[in-house]
mmCIF file of C-alpha atoms and ligand atoms in Angstrom:
data_model
loop_
_atom_site.group_PDB
_atom_site.id
_atom_site.type_symbol
_atom_site.label_atom_id
_atom_site.label_comp_id
_atom_site.label_asym_id
_atom_site.label_seq_id
_atom_site.Cartn_x
_atom_site.Cartn_y
_atom_site.Cartn_z
ATOM 1 C CA MET A 9 47.209 7.584 -40.191
ATOM 2 C CA THR A 10 47.554 10.911 -41.951
ATOM 3 C CA GLU A 11 44.630 10.143 -44.254
ATOM 4 C CA GLN A 12 42.329 10.005 -41.200
ATOM 5 C CA ALA A 13 43.029 13.679 -40.543
ATOM 6 C CA ASN A 14 41.017 14.749 -43.597
ATOM 7 C CA LEU A 15 38.028 12.575 -42.854
ATOM 8 C CA ILE A 16 34.913 13.773 -41.108
ATOM 9 C CA TYR A 17 33.619 10.631 -39.430
ATOM 10 C CA LEU A 18 29.903 10.737 -38.645
ATOM 11 C CA ASP A 19 29.225 7.007 -38.686
ATOM 12 C CA TYR A 20 29.391 6.105 -34.989
ATOM 13 C CA ALA A 21 26.260 3.922 -35.268
ATOM 14 C CA ALA A 22 28.334 1.635 -37.515
ATOM 15 C CA SER A 23 31.319 1.526 -35.178
ATOM 16 C CA THR A 24 33.197 3.618 -32.641
ATOM 17 C CA PRO A 25 36.910 3.972 -31.926
ATOM 18 C CA VAL A 26 38.224 1.996 -28.969
ATOM 19 C CA ASP A 27 38.638 4.238 -25.916
ATOM 20 C CA PRO A 28 42.387 4.523 -25.086
ATOM 21 C CA TRP A 29 41.726 3.310 -21.533
ATOM 22 C CA VAL A 30 39.957 0.255 -22.972
ATOM 23 C CA ALA A 31 42.861 -0.436 -25.344
ATOM 24 C CA GLU A 32 45.301 -0.226 -22.442
ATOM 25 C CA ALA A 33 43.266 -2.652 -20.340
ATOM 26 C CA MET A 34 43.144 -5.096 -23.281
ATOM 27 C CA THR A 35 46.869 -4.939 -24.017
ATOM 28 C CA ALA A 36 47.588 -6.182 -20.506
ATOM 29 C CA LEU A 37 45.980 -9.494 -21.487
ATOM 30 C CA MET A 38 47.693 -10.046 -24.798
ATOM 31 C CA THR A 39 51.457 -9.702 -24.541
ATOM 32 C CA ALA A 40 54.105 -12.023 -23.057
ATOM 33 C CA ASP A 41 54.428 -9.871 -19.919
ATOM 34 C CA GLY A 42 50.654 -9.912 -19.372
ATOM 35 C CA ASN A 43 47.863 -12.340 -18.534
ATOM 36 C CA TYR A 44 47.480 -14.188 -21.815
ATOM 37 C CA ALA A 45 46.744 -17.636 -20.359
ATOM 38 C CA ASN A 46 43.719 -19.635 -21.434
ATOM 39 C CA PRO A 47 40.996 -19.015 -18.846
ATOM 40 C CA SER A 48 39.981 -22.685 -19.140
ATOM 41 C CA SER A 49 43.403 -23.746 -17.774
ATOM 42 C CA THR A 50 43.400 -24.698 -14.124
ATOM 43 C CA HIS A 51 46.925 -23.421 -13.348
ATOM 44 C CA ILE A 52 47.541 -20.117 -11.613
ATOM 45 C CA ALA A 53 47.915 -18.109 -14.825
ATOM 46 C CA GLY A 54 44.617 -19.491 -16.134
ATOM 47 C CA ARG A 55 42.943 -18.633 -12.849
ATOM 48 C CA ARG A 56 44.217 -15.060 -13.142
ATOM 49 C CA SER A 57 42.598 -14.769 -16.572
ATOM 50 C CA VAL A 58 39.365 -15.980 -14.996
ATOM 51 C CA GLU A 59 39.626 -13.204 -12.413
ATOM 52 C CA PHE A 60 39.932 -10.581 -15.160
ATOM 53 C CA ILE A 61 36.865 -12.031 -16.869
ATOM 54 C CA ARG A 62 34.937 -12.058 -13.608
ATOM 55 C CA HIS A 63 35.751 -8.389 -13.056
ATOM 56 C CA ALA A 64 34.686 -7.437 -16.603
ATOM 57 C CA THR A 65 31.457 -9.434 -16.333
ATOM 58 C CA GLY A 66 30.728 -7.506 -13.139
ATOM 59 C CA GLN A 67 31.301 -4.202 -14.961
ATOM 60 C CA LEU A 68 28.827 -5.076 -17.729
ATOM 61 C CA ALA A 69 26.350 -6.457 -15.193
ATOM 62 C CA ALA A 70 26.600 -3.222 -13.172
ATOM 63 C CA LEU A 71 25.830 -1.127 -16.258
ATOM 64 C CA LEU A 72 22.659 -3.187 -16.797
ATOM 65 C CA ASN A 73 21.818 -3.707 -13.109
ATOM 66 C CA THR A 74 21.734 -7.473 -13.412
ATOM 67 C CA ASP A 75 23.364 -10.589 -12.037
ATOM 68 C CA PRO A 76 26.680 -11.415 -13.813
ATOM 69 C CA GLY A 77 25.468 -15.034 -14.031
ATOM 70 C CA CYS A 78 22.826 -13.922 -16.566
ATOM 71 C CA LEU A 79 25.430 -12.804 -19.134
ATOM 72 C CA ILE A 80 26.840 -15.061 -21.861
ATOM 73 C CA TRP A 81 29.797 -13.775 -23.914
ATOM 74 C CA THR A 82 29.481 -13.998 -27.688
ATOM 75 C CA SER A 83 31.306 -12.595 -30.711
ATOM 76 C CA GLY A 84 28.893 -9.657 -31.102
ATOM 77 C CA ALA A 85 25.261 -8.718 -31.464
ATOM 78 C CA THR A 86 24.833 -10.814 -34.623
ATOM 79 C CA GLU A 87 25.690 -13.962 -32.724
ATOM 80 C CA SER A 88 23.654 -12.895 -29.682
ATOM 81 C CA ASP A 89 20.582 -12.286 -31.864
ATOM 82 C CA ASN A 90 21.008 -15.683 -33.550
ATOM 83 C CA LEU A 91 21.493 -17.472 -30.247
ATOM 84 C CA ALA A 92 18.497 -15.746 -28.657
ATOM 85 C CA ILE A 93 16.074 -16.242 -31.537
ATOM 86 C CA LEU A 94 17.061 -19.658 -32.875
ATOM 87 C CA GLY A 95 17.897 -20.912 -29.399
ATOM 88 C CA ALA A 96 14.660 -19.797 -27.715
ATOM 89 C CA ALA A 97 12.440 -20.854 -30.636
ATOM 90 C CA HIS A 98 13.960 -24.335 -30.655
ATOM 91 C CA TYR A 99 13.883 -24.693 -26.876
ATOM 92 C CA ARG A 100 10.194 -23.746 -26.708
ATOM 93 C CA GLN A 101 8.945 -25.353 -29.927
ATOM 94 C CA VAL A 102 7.105 -28.140 -28.106
ATOM 95 C CA ARG A 103 4.846 -25.451 -26.571
ATOM 96 C CA GLY A 104 4.137 -23.651 -29.858
ATOM 97 C CA GLN A 105 5.693 -22.424 -33.072
ATOM 98 C CA HIS A 106 4.403 -18.878 -33.482
ATOM 99 C CA LEU A 107 6.869 -15.972 -33.309
ATOM 100 C CA ILE A 108 6.551 -12.189 -33.754
ATOM 101 C CA THR A 109 9.011 -9.527 -34.879
ATOM 102 C CA MET A 110 9.099 -6.241 -36.840
ATOM 103 C CA ARG A 111 9.999 -5.499 -40.434
ATOM 104 C CA THR A 112 12.416 -2.783 -39.268
ATOM 105 C CA GLU A 113 14.736 -5.120 -37.357
ATOM 106 C CA HIS A 114 18.426 -5.541 -38.217
ATOM 107 C CA LYS A 115 19.320 -8.400 -40.592
ATOM 108 C CA ALA A 116 20.850 -10.217 -37.623
ATOM 109 C CA VAL A 117 17.252 -10.600 -36.408
ATOM 110 C CA THR A 118 15.273 -10.883 -39.646
ATOM 111 C CA ASP A 119 17.515 -13.598 -41.084
ATOM 112 C CA PRO A 120 17.195 -15.993 -38.121
ATOM 113 C CA PHE A 121 13.401 -15.504 -38.331
ATOM 114 C CA ASN A 122 13.501 -16.258 -42.067
ATOM 115 C CA THR A 123 15.456 -19.418 -41.261
ATOM 116 C CA LEU A 124 12.879 -20.447 -38.659
ATOM 117 C CA GLN A 125 10.094 -19.825 -41.155
ATOM 118 C CA LYS A 126 11.796 -22.251 -43.561
ATOM 119 C CA GLN A 127 11.963 -24.773 -40.713
ATOM 120 C CA GLY A 128 8.166 -24.624 -40.297
ATOM 121 C CA PHE A 129 7.739 -21.915 -37.625
ATOM 122 C CA GLU A 130 5.097 -19.258 -38.272
ATOM 123 C CA VAL A 131 6.345 -15.656 -38.065
ATOM 124 C CA THR A 132 4.171 -12.529 -37.871
ATOM 125 C CA TRP A 133 6.002 -9.463 -39.229
ATOM 126 C CA LEU A 134 4.713 -6.205 -37.740
ATOM 127 C CA ASP A 135 5.001 -2.868 -39.537
ATOM 128 C CA PRO A 136 5.848 0.333 -37.664
ATOM 129 C CA GLU A 137 3.773 3.497 -37.865
ATOM 130 C CA THR A 138 5.208 6.245 -40.110
ATOM 131 C CA ASP A 139 7.090 7.694 -37.111
ATOM 132 C CA GLY A 140 8.925 4.371 -36.700
ATOM 133 C CA LEU A 141 7.217 3.274 -33.479
ATOM 134 C CA LEU A 142 5.333 0.026 -33.024
ATOM 135 C CA ASP A 143 1.690 0.542 -32.076
ATOM 136 C CA ILE A 144 1.180 -1.680 -29.031
ATOM 137 C CA ALA A 145 -2.354 -2.514 -30.232
ATOM 138 C CA LYS A 146 -0.778 -4.226 -33.258
ATOM 139 C CA LEU A 147 1.326 -6.392 -30.983
ATOM 140 C CA ALA A 148 -1.660 -7.171 -28.767
ATOM 141 C CA ALA A 149 -3.656 -8.270 -31.830
ATOM 142 C CA ALA A 150 -0.808 -10.442 -33.132
ATOM 143 C CA LEU A 151 -0.143 -12.339 -29.875
ATOM 144 C CA ARG A 152 -1.693 -15.829 -29.749
ATOM 145 C CA ASP A 153 -1.828 -18.647 -27.228
ATOM 146 C CA ASP A 154 0.938 -20.462 -29.120
ATOM 147 C CA THR A 155 3.246 -17.387 -29.449
ATOM 148 C CA GLN A 156 6.590 -18.262 -27.863
ATOM 149 C CA LEU A 157 8.858 -15.319 -28.663
ATOM 150 C CA VAL A 158 8.581 -11.631 -29.572
ATOM 151 C CA SER A 159 11.710 -9.814 -30.737
ATOM 152 C CA ILE A 160 11.700 -6.010 -30.940
ATOM 153 C CA MET A 161 14.831 -3.851 -31.085
ATOM 154 C CA HIS A 162 15.476 -0.970 -28.671
ATOM 155 C CA ILE A 163 17.153 1.776 -30.777
ATOM 156 C CA ASN A 164 16.784 1.325 -34.535
ATOM 157 C CA ASN A 165 20.215 1.394 -36.167
ATOM 158 C CA GLU A 166 19.032 3.345 -39.223
ATOM 159 C CA THR A 167 16.634 5.906 -37.786
ATOM 160 C CA GLY A 168 17.462 6.023 -34.073
ATOM 161 C CA VAL A 169 13.746 5.475 -33.267
ATOM 162 C CA THR A 170 13.528 4.049 -29.762
ATOM 163 C CA GLN A 171 10.789 1.583 -28.851
ATOM 164 C CA ASP A 172 9.172 1.511 -25.420
ATOM 165 C CA ILE A 173 10.553 -1.892 -24.466
ATOM 166 C CA GLU A 174 9.059 -1.732 -20.991
ATOM 167 C CA GLN A 175 5.499 -1.421 -22.292
ATOM 168 C CA LEU A 176 6.027 -4.019 -25.042
ATOM 169 C CA GLY A 177 7.718 -6.472 -22.673
ATOM 170 C CA ARG A 178 4.961 -6.154 -20.090
ATOM 171 C CA LEU A 179 2.390 -7.143 -22.702
ATOM 172 C CA CYS A 180 4.487 -10.138 -23.791
ATOM 173 C CA HIS A 181 4.750 -11.329 -20.203
ATOM 174 C CA GLU A 182 1.014 -10.881 -19.610
ATOM 175 C CA ARG A 183 0.472 -13.132 -22.619
ATOM 176 C CA GLY A 184 3.021 -15.725 -21.494
ATOM 177 C CA CYS A 185 5.693 -15.391 -24.166
ATOM 178 C CA LEU A 186 9.370 -14.483 -24.085
ATOM 179 C CA PHE A 187 10.592 -11.014 -25.041
ATOM 180 C CA HIS A 188 13.937 -10.535 -26.811
ATOM 181 C CA VAL A 189 15.462 -7.089 -27.378
ATOM 182 C CA ASP A 190 18.281 -6.286 -29.785
ATOM 183 C CA ALA A 191 19.990 -3.562 -27.781
ATOM 184 C CA ALA A 192 23.130 -3.303 -29.943
ATOM 185 C CA GLN A 193 22.579 0.446 -30.359
ATOM 186 C CA SER A 194 21.379 1.255 -26.856
ATOM 187 C CA VAL A 195 23.568 -0.538 -24.315
ATOM 188 C CA GLY A 196 25.815 2.051 -22.700
ATOM 189 C CA LYS A 197 23.817 4.899 -24.264
ATOM 190 C CA LEU A 198 20.393 4.708 -22.625
ATOM 191 C CA PRO A 199 19.696 3.636 -19.035
ATOM 192 C CA ILE A 200 18.762 -0.065 -18.997
ATOM 193 C CA ASP A 201 17.698 -1.648 -15.707
ATOM 194 C CA LEU A 202 17.335 -5.371 -16.241
ATOM 195 C CA ALA A 203 16.334 -5.893 -12.623
ATOM 196 C CA THR A 204 13.009 -4.224 -13.393
ATOM 197 C CA LEU A 205 12.560 -4.403 -17.188
ATOM 198 C CA PRO A 206 10.284 -7.202 -18.442
ATOM 199 C CA VAL A 207 12.953 -8.481 -20.852
ATOM 200 C CA ASP A 208 14.023 -12.149 -21.079
ATOM 201 C CA LEU A 209 16.801 -11.973 -23.652
ATOM 202 C CA MET A 210 18.920 -8.968 -24.654
ATOM 203 C CA SER A 211 21.639 -8.782 -27.321
ATOM 204 C CA MET A 212 24.540 -6.350 -27.098
ATOM 205 C CA THR A 213 27.911 -5.566 -28.634
ATOM 206 C CA ALA A 214 31.030 -3.676 -27.554
ATOM 207 C CA HIS A 215 32.060 -1.903 -30.726
ATOM 208 C CA LYS A 216 29.151 0.563 -30.735
ATOM 209 C CA VAL A 217 30.199 1.856 -27.325
ATOM 210 C CA TYR A 218 33.971 2.447 -27.620
ATOM 211 C CA GLY A 219 34.886 -1.196 -27.015
ATOM 212 C CA PRO A 220 36.559 -3.636 -29.409
ATOM 213 C CA LYS A 221 34.939 -5.383 -32.367
ATOM 214 C CA GLY A 222 34.353 -9.119 -32.054
ATOM 215 C CA ILE A 223 32.839 -9.260 -28.569
ATOM 216 C CA GLY A 224 29.213 -9.143 -27.515
ATOM 217 C CA ALA A 225 26.942 -10.598 -24.894
ATOM 218 C CA LEU A 226 23.531 -12.137 -24.499
ATOM 219 C CA TYR A 227 21.525 -11.536 -21.344
ATOM 220 C CA ILE A 228 19.384 -14.529 -20.394
ATOM 221 C CA ALA A 229 16.997 -13.795 -17.541
ATOM 222 C CA ASP A 230 17.063 -16.174 -14.617
ATOM 223 C CA ARG A 231 13.343 -17.008 -14.765
ATOM 224 C CA PRO A 232 11.469 -20.267 -15.339
ATOM 225 C CA GLY A 233 10.952 -20.996 -19.042
ATOM 226 C CA VAL A 234 13.738 -18.674 -20.184
ATOM 227 C CA HIS A 235 16.408 -20.738 -21.892
ATOM 228 C CA VAL A 236 18.107 -21.096 -25.269
ATOM 229 C CA ASP A 237 19.344 -24.190 -27.047
ATOM 230 C CA PRO A 238 23.026 -23.648 -27.958
ATOM 231 C CA LEU A 239 24.189 -23.053 -31.528
ATOM 232 C CA LEU A 240 27.769 -24.243 -30.894
ATOM 233 C CA PHE A 241 29.142 -27.378 -29.273
ATOM 234 C CA GLY A 242 32.607 -27.865 -27.826
ATOM 235 C CA GLY A 243 34.627 -27.501 -24.653
ATOM 236 C CA GLY A 244 31.764 -26.854 -22.256
ATOM 237 C CA GLN A 245 32.563 -23.208 -21.449
ATOM 238 C CA GLN A 246 29.768 -20.885 -20.326
ATOM 239 C CA ARG A 247 27.582 -23.753 -19.091
ATOM 240 C CA ASN A 248 27.634 -25.252 -22.617
ATOM 241 C CA LEU A 249 25.449 -22.375 -23.835
ATOM 242 C CA ARG A 250 28.301 -20.870 -25.835
ATOM 243 C CA PRO A 251 31.442 -22.994 -25.680
ATOM 244 C CA GLY A 252 34.838 -21.899 -26.962
ATOM 245 C CA THR A 253 37.933 -20.379 -25.308
ATOM 246 C CA LEU A 254 36.839 -17.128 -23.723
ATOM 247 C CA PRO A 255 38.627 -14.165 -25.389
ATOM 248 C CA ALA A 256 39.745 -12.593 -22.117
ATOM 249 C CA GLN A 257 41.208 -9.433 -23.674
ATOM 250 C CA GLN A 258 37.998 -8.738 -25.660
ATOM 251 C CA ILE A 259 35.874 -9.339 -22.579
ATOM 252 C CA VAL A 260 38.036 -7.023 -20.497
ATOM 253 C CA GLY A 261 37.646 -4.444 -23.277
ATOM 254 C CA PHE A 262 33.844 -4.693 -23.186
ATOM 255 C CA GLY A 263 33.859 -4.511 -19.378
ATOM 256 C CA ALA A 264 36.014 -1.383 -19.360
ATOM 257 C CA ALA A 265 33.895 0.219 -22.102
ATOM 258 C CA ALA A 266 30.768 -0.546 -20.053
ATOM 259 C CA ALA A 267 32.251 1.065 -16.936
ATOM 260 C CA ILE A 268 33.181 4.210 -18.879
ATOM 261 C CA ALA A 269 29.749 4.342 -20.529
ATOM 262 C CA GLN A 270 28.065 4.091 -17.148
ATOM 263 C CA SER A 271 30.014 7.019 -15.752
ATOM 264 C CA ARG A 272 29.580 9.202 -18.862
ATOM 265 C CA MET A 273 26.063 8.369 -20.010
ATOM 266 C CA ILE A 274 24.402 11.657 -19.062
ATOM 267 C CA ASP A 275 27.214 13.814 -20.510
ATOM 268 C CA ASP A 276 27.373 11.654 -23.648
ATOM 269 C CA ARG A 277 23.662 12.105 -24.297
ATOM 270 C CA LYS A 278 23.843 15.881 -23.813
ATOM 271 C CA HIS A 279 26.737 16.061 -26.251
ATOM 272 C CA LEU A 280 25.023 13.880 -28.874
ATOM 273 C CA GLY A 281 21.841 15.949 -28.589
ATOM 274 C CA ALA A 282 23.790 19.174 -29.140
ATOM 275 C CA MET A 283 25.547 17.713 -32.198
ATOM 276 C CA ARG A 284 22.326 16.403 -33.722
ATOM 277 C CA ASP A 285 20.464 19.676 -33.155
ATOM 278 C CA ARG A 286 23.320 21.696 -34.643
ATOM 279 C CA LEU A 287 23.322 19.554 -37.780
ATOM 280 C CA TRP A 288 19.557 19.588 -38.201
ATOM 281 C CA SER A 289 19.341 23.380 -37.778
ATOM 282 C CA GLY A 290 22.003 23.726 -40.460
ATOM 283 C CA ILE A 291 20.141 21.698 -43.091
ATOM 284 C CA ARG A 292 16.442 21.717 -42.219
ATOM 285 C CA ASP A 293 15.650 24.673 -44.508
ATOM 286 C CA ILE A 294 16.810 22.849 -47.667
ATOM 287 C CA PRO A 295 13.716 22.394 -49.856
ATOM 288 C CA GLY A 296 12.475 18.802 -49.969
ATOM 289 C CA ILE A 297 14.408 17.572 -46.891
ATOM 290 C CA SER A 298 12.720 15.381 -44.274
ATOM 291 C CA THR A 299 13.758 13.159 -41.392
ATOM 292 C CA ASN A 300 13.246 9.396 -41.449
ATOM 293 C CA GLY A 301 11.588 8.395 -38.205
ATOM 294 C CA ALA A 302 10.197 11.095 -35.939
ATOM 295 C CA MET A 303 12.956 13.004 -34.143
ATOM 296 C CA GLU A 304 10.853 13.185 -30.956
ATOM 297 C CA CYS A 305 11.014 9.365 -30.651
ATOM 298 C CA ALA A 306 14.633 9.003 -31.752
ATOM 299 C CA PHE A 307 17.908 8.601 -29.901
ATOM 300 C CA ALA A 308 19.986 11.767 -30.336
ATOM 301 C CA GLY A 309 23.035 9.927 -31.661
ATOM 302 C CA ILE A 310 21.407 9.313 -35.061
ATOM 303 C CA LEU A 311 19.884 11.666 -37.636
ATOM 304 C CA ASN A 312 18.564 10.094 -40.832
ATOM 305 C CA VAL A 313 17.419 12.454 -43.597
ATOM 306 C CA SER A 314 16.015 12.017 -47.094
ATOM 307 C CA ILE A 315 15.905 14.592 -49.820
ATOM 308 C CA GLU A 316 13.699 14.915 -52.874
ATOM 309 C CA ASP A 317 15.097 14.890 -56.410
ATOM 310 C CA VAL A 318 18.606 13.756 -55.520
ATOM 311 C CA GLU A 319 19.989 10.330 -56.370
ATOM 312 C CA GLY A 320 21.441 8.480 -53.376
ATOM 313 C CA GLU A 321 24.667 7.013 -54.796
ATOM 314 C CA SER A 322 25.657 10.323 -56.424
ATOM 315 C CA LEU A 323 24.945 12.077 -53.136
ATOM 316 C CA MET A 324 27.182 9.668 -51.229
ATOM 317 C CA LEU A 325 30.043 10.300 -53.675
ATOM 318 C CA ALA A 326 29.521 14.062 -53.632
ATOM 319 C CA LEU A 327 29.731 14.060 -49.814
ATOM 320 C CA GLU A 328 33.307 12.749 -49.603
ATOM 321 C CA PRO A 329 35.369 13.083 -47.345
ATOM 322 C CA LEU A 330 32.336 12.808 -45.083
ATOM 323 C CA CYS A 331 31.961 9.261 -43.681
ATOM 324 C CA VAL A 332 28.225 8.628 -43.310
ATOM 325 C CA ALA A 333 25.931 5.715 -44.107
ATOM 326 C CA THR A 334 23.147 5.220 -46.606
ATOM 327 C CA GLY A 335 20.677 3.104 -44.668
ATOM 328 C CA SER A 336 22.376 0.522 -42.484
ATOM 329 C CA ALA A 337 26.155 0.124 -42.676
ATOM 330 C CA CYS A 338 25.633 -3.601 -42.963
ATOM 331 C CA ASN A 339 23.494 -2.977 -46.045
ATOM 332 C CA SER A 340 25.255 -0.073 -47.606
ATOM 333 C CA LYS A 341 26.947 -2.170 -50.286
ATOM 334 C CA SER A 342 23.505 -2.993 -51.611
ATOM 335 C CA GLN A 343 21.868 -0.631 -54.136
ATOM 336 C CA GLU A 344 18.427 -1.675 -52.914
ATOM 337 C CA PRO A 345 16.469 1.023 -51.086
ATOM 338 C CA SER A 346 16.585 0.402 -47.344
ATOM 339 C CA TYR A 347 13.842 -2.051 -46.281
ATOM 340 C CA VAL A 348 13.645 -0.220 -42.948
ATOM 341 C CA LEU A 349 12.784 3.089 -44.602
ATOM 342 C CA ARG A 350 10.392 1.369 -47.015
ATOM 343 C CA ALA A 351 8.602 -0.094 -43.970
ATOM 344 C CA LEU A 352 8.149 3.483 -42.691
ATOM 345 C CA GLY A 353 6.269 4.211 -45.898
ATOM 346 C CA ARG A 354 9.058 6.124 -47.683
ATOM 347 C CA SER A 355 9.115 5.862 -51.493
ATOM 348 C CA ASP A 356 12.009 4.040 -53.218
ATOM 349 C CA GLU A 357 13.437 7.406 -54.327
ATOM 350 C CA LEU A 358 13.323 8.959 -50.854
ATOM 351 C CA ALA A 359 14.723 5.808 -49.243
ATOM 352 C CA GLN A 360 17.554 5.779 -51.767
ATOM 353 C CA SER A 361 18.490 9.393 -51.003
ATOM 354 C CA ALA A 362 18.679 8.699 -47.245
ATOM 355 C CA ILE A 363 21.822 9.634 -45.364
ATOM 356 C CA ARG A 364 22.364 8.449 -41.795
ATOM 357 C CA PHE A 365 24.526 10.834 -39.778
ATOM 358 C CA SER A 366 25.575 9.405 -36.421
ATOM 359 C CA PHE A 367 27.549 11.166 -33.736
ATOM 360 C CA GLY A 368 29.986 10.103 -31.050
ATOM 361 C CA ARG A 369 32.100 11.292 -28.161
ATOM 362 C CA PRO A 370 34.862 12.644 -30.448
ATOM 363 C CA THR A 371 32.427 14.644 -32.661
ATOM 364 C CA ARG A 372 33.139 18.376 -32.455
ATOM 365 C CA SER A 373 31.012 21.347 -33.489
ATOM 366 C CA GLN A 374 33.534 22.069 -36.270
ATOM 367 C CA ASP A 375 32.891 18.577 -37.720
ATOM 368 C CA ILE A 376 29.180 19.325 -37.827
ATOM 369 C CA ASP A 377 29.779 22.686 -39.515
ATOM 370 C CA VAL A 378 31.913 21.024 -42.209
ATOM 371 C CA ALA A 379 29.248 18.327 -42.636
ATOM 372 C CA ILE A 380 26.558 21.000 -43.097
ATOM 373 C CA GLU A 381 28.654 22.747 -45.734
ATOM 374 C CA LEU A 382 29.451 19.495 -47.561
ATOM 375 C CA TYR A 383 25.816 18.374 -47.521
ATOM 376 C CA ARG A 384 24.463 21.727 -48.724
ATOM 377 C CA ASN A 385 27.106 21.965 -51.460
ATOM 378 C CA ALA A 386 26.454 18.407 -52.605
ATOM 379 C CA ILE A 387 22.707 19.035 -52.886
ATOM 380 C CA SER A 388 23.246 22.300 -54.787
ATOM 381 C CA LYS A 389 25.709 20.622 -57.129
ATOM 382 C CA LEU A 390 23.474 17.630 -57.831
ATOM 383 C CA ARG A 391 20.426 19.839 -58.236
ATOM 384 C CA GLY A 392 22.450 22.072 -60.520
ATOM 385 C CA MET A 393 22.016 19.236 -62.967
ATOM 386 C CA ALA A 394 18.263 19.659 -62.475
ATOM 387 C CA PRO A 395 18.134 23.449 -61.998
ATOM 388 C CA GLU A 396 14.420 23.711 -61.238
ATOM 389 C CA ARG A 397 15.005 22.426 -57.651
ATOM 390 C CA ALA A 398 18.263 24.060 -56.503
ATOM 391 C CA ALA A 399 18.785 24.218 -52.726
HETATM 392 C C1 PLP B 25 20.701 -3.078 -34.192
HETATM 393 C C2 PLP B 25 21.886 -3.924 -34.527
HETATM 394 N N1 PLP B 25 21.835 -5.253 -34.326
HETATM 395 C C3 PLP B 25 22.880 -6.052 -34.594
HETATM 396 C C4 PLP B 25 24.050 -5.545 -35.096
HETATM 397 C C5 PLP B 25 25.197 -6.466 -35.366
HETATM 398 O O1 PLP B 25 26.177 -6.260 -34.392
HETATM 399 P P1 PLP B 25 27.644 -6.892 -34.500
HETATM 400 O O2 PLP B 25 28.385 -6.021 -35.468
HETATM 401 O O3 PLP B 25 28.185 -6.803 -33.124
HETATM 402 O O4 PLP B 25 27.496 -8.293 -34.969
HETATM 403 C C6 PLP B 25 24.162 -4.171 -35.330
HETATM 404 C C7 PLP B 25 25.381 -3.596 -35.925
HETATM 405 O O5 PLP B 25 25.346 -2.957 -36.953
HETATM 406 C C8 PLP B 25 23.052 -3.335 -35.029
HETATM 407 O O6 PLP B 25 23.106 -2.021 -35.229
#
């Protein structure tokens, strides 16, 4: 579209474009001359669809170094989080009803926990330190004999802060409870070795890593005691854990995206780091600017900054045609200050002025330079209305 040409898109943590190679692989399963058959059908065309799915499951499993049998296809990370949290809590409720999570989790995690609380489960909500990290001593103090599940995300979608899931998971296992990780922002971006990580359940999604929207997966470790009760009931697919006709073209898209991510991960990270550093060096001298979440603990694909004496909504408007997020994309329609940034101890005003820049494979240095200019101009303009604090 011609309109796209004028946009500077720095919102890759919200969604990424589909890689052309991924789109091509998907098309081959959609049209009349392709393999569009229902993979549940037992005829030859159905069996071919199954083969495509098997291949794609192998590609995602290879990225995560796990057994393909541990992966369940879902519609995205929201569904995976719901299935993991509601499913594991219900499956293990006879052993205990205490659960632990963090206040900085995505809504796809906090809402299932709120639902469980209403059903009579007890939930402990942990706060991060001001840098965004969870102090392991807080988790150790919160764990009890009846704790069944701990859910902590890998990369935070607003700040990029990355938790040490290996250390946290080890503690959970020592204390006999399951560990779920929302890895929607990290799969395909950070190395994840499920053969060695002490993780029981992991949620992921394709559209943050150049795959299509509407497909995700849940990893369920093949260990005693690790199981989820299903949320859906139907045709028996995926061992009844998540029935429904498998969307072969979406699955093939996720598989292809996973294979590309695996081969490009090191280069991708170098590129994202260069883009983030270029942006931060271009704006860090503006008076009253600060990062949300410590940059040293954050994934390079996300830079979240707040600014004093500037109102968030006006800033967002003044930044057009820059496509960025205020807080989480899923929350950006809300005028409320981000609960994630509030949990880091930011004031309402600073949380409201937060802008999340996120970078992707297509981001070029020129995009960053335009973003720097737009951001600096917007701050000067808005502070021009309050001249005592001009940038
Ligand atoms: C950390 C995190 N969890 C869950 C989700 C939801 O993912 P999906 O859009 O695949 O449902 C997102 C997407 O914004 C996310 O960033």
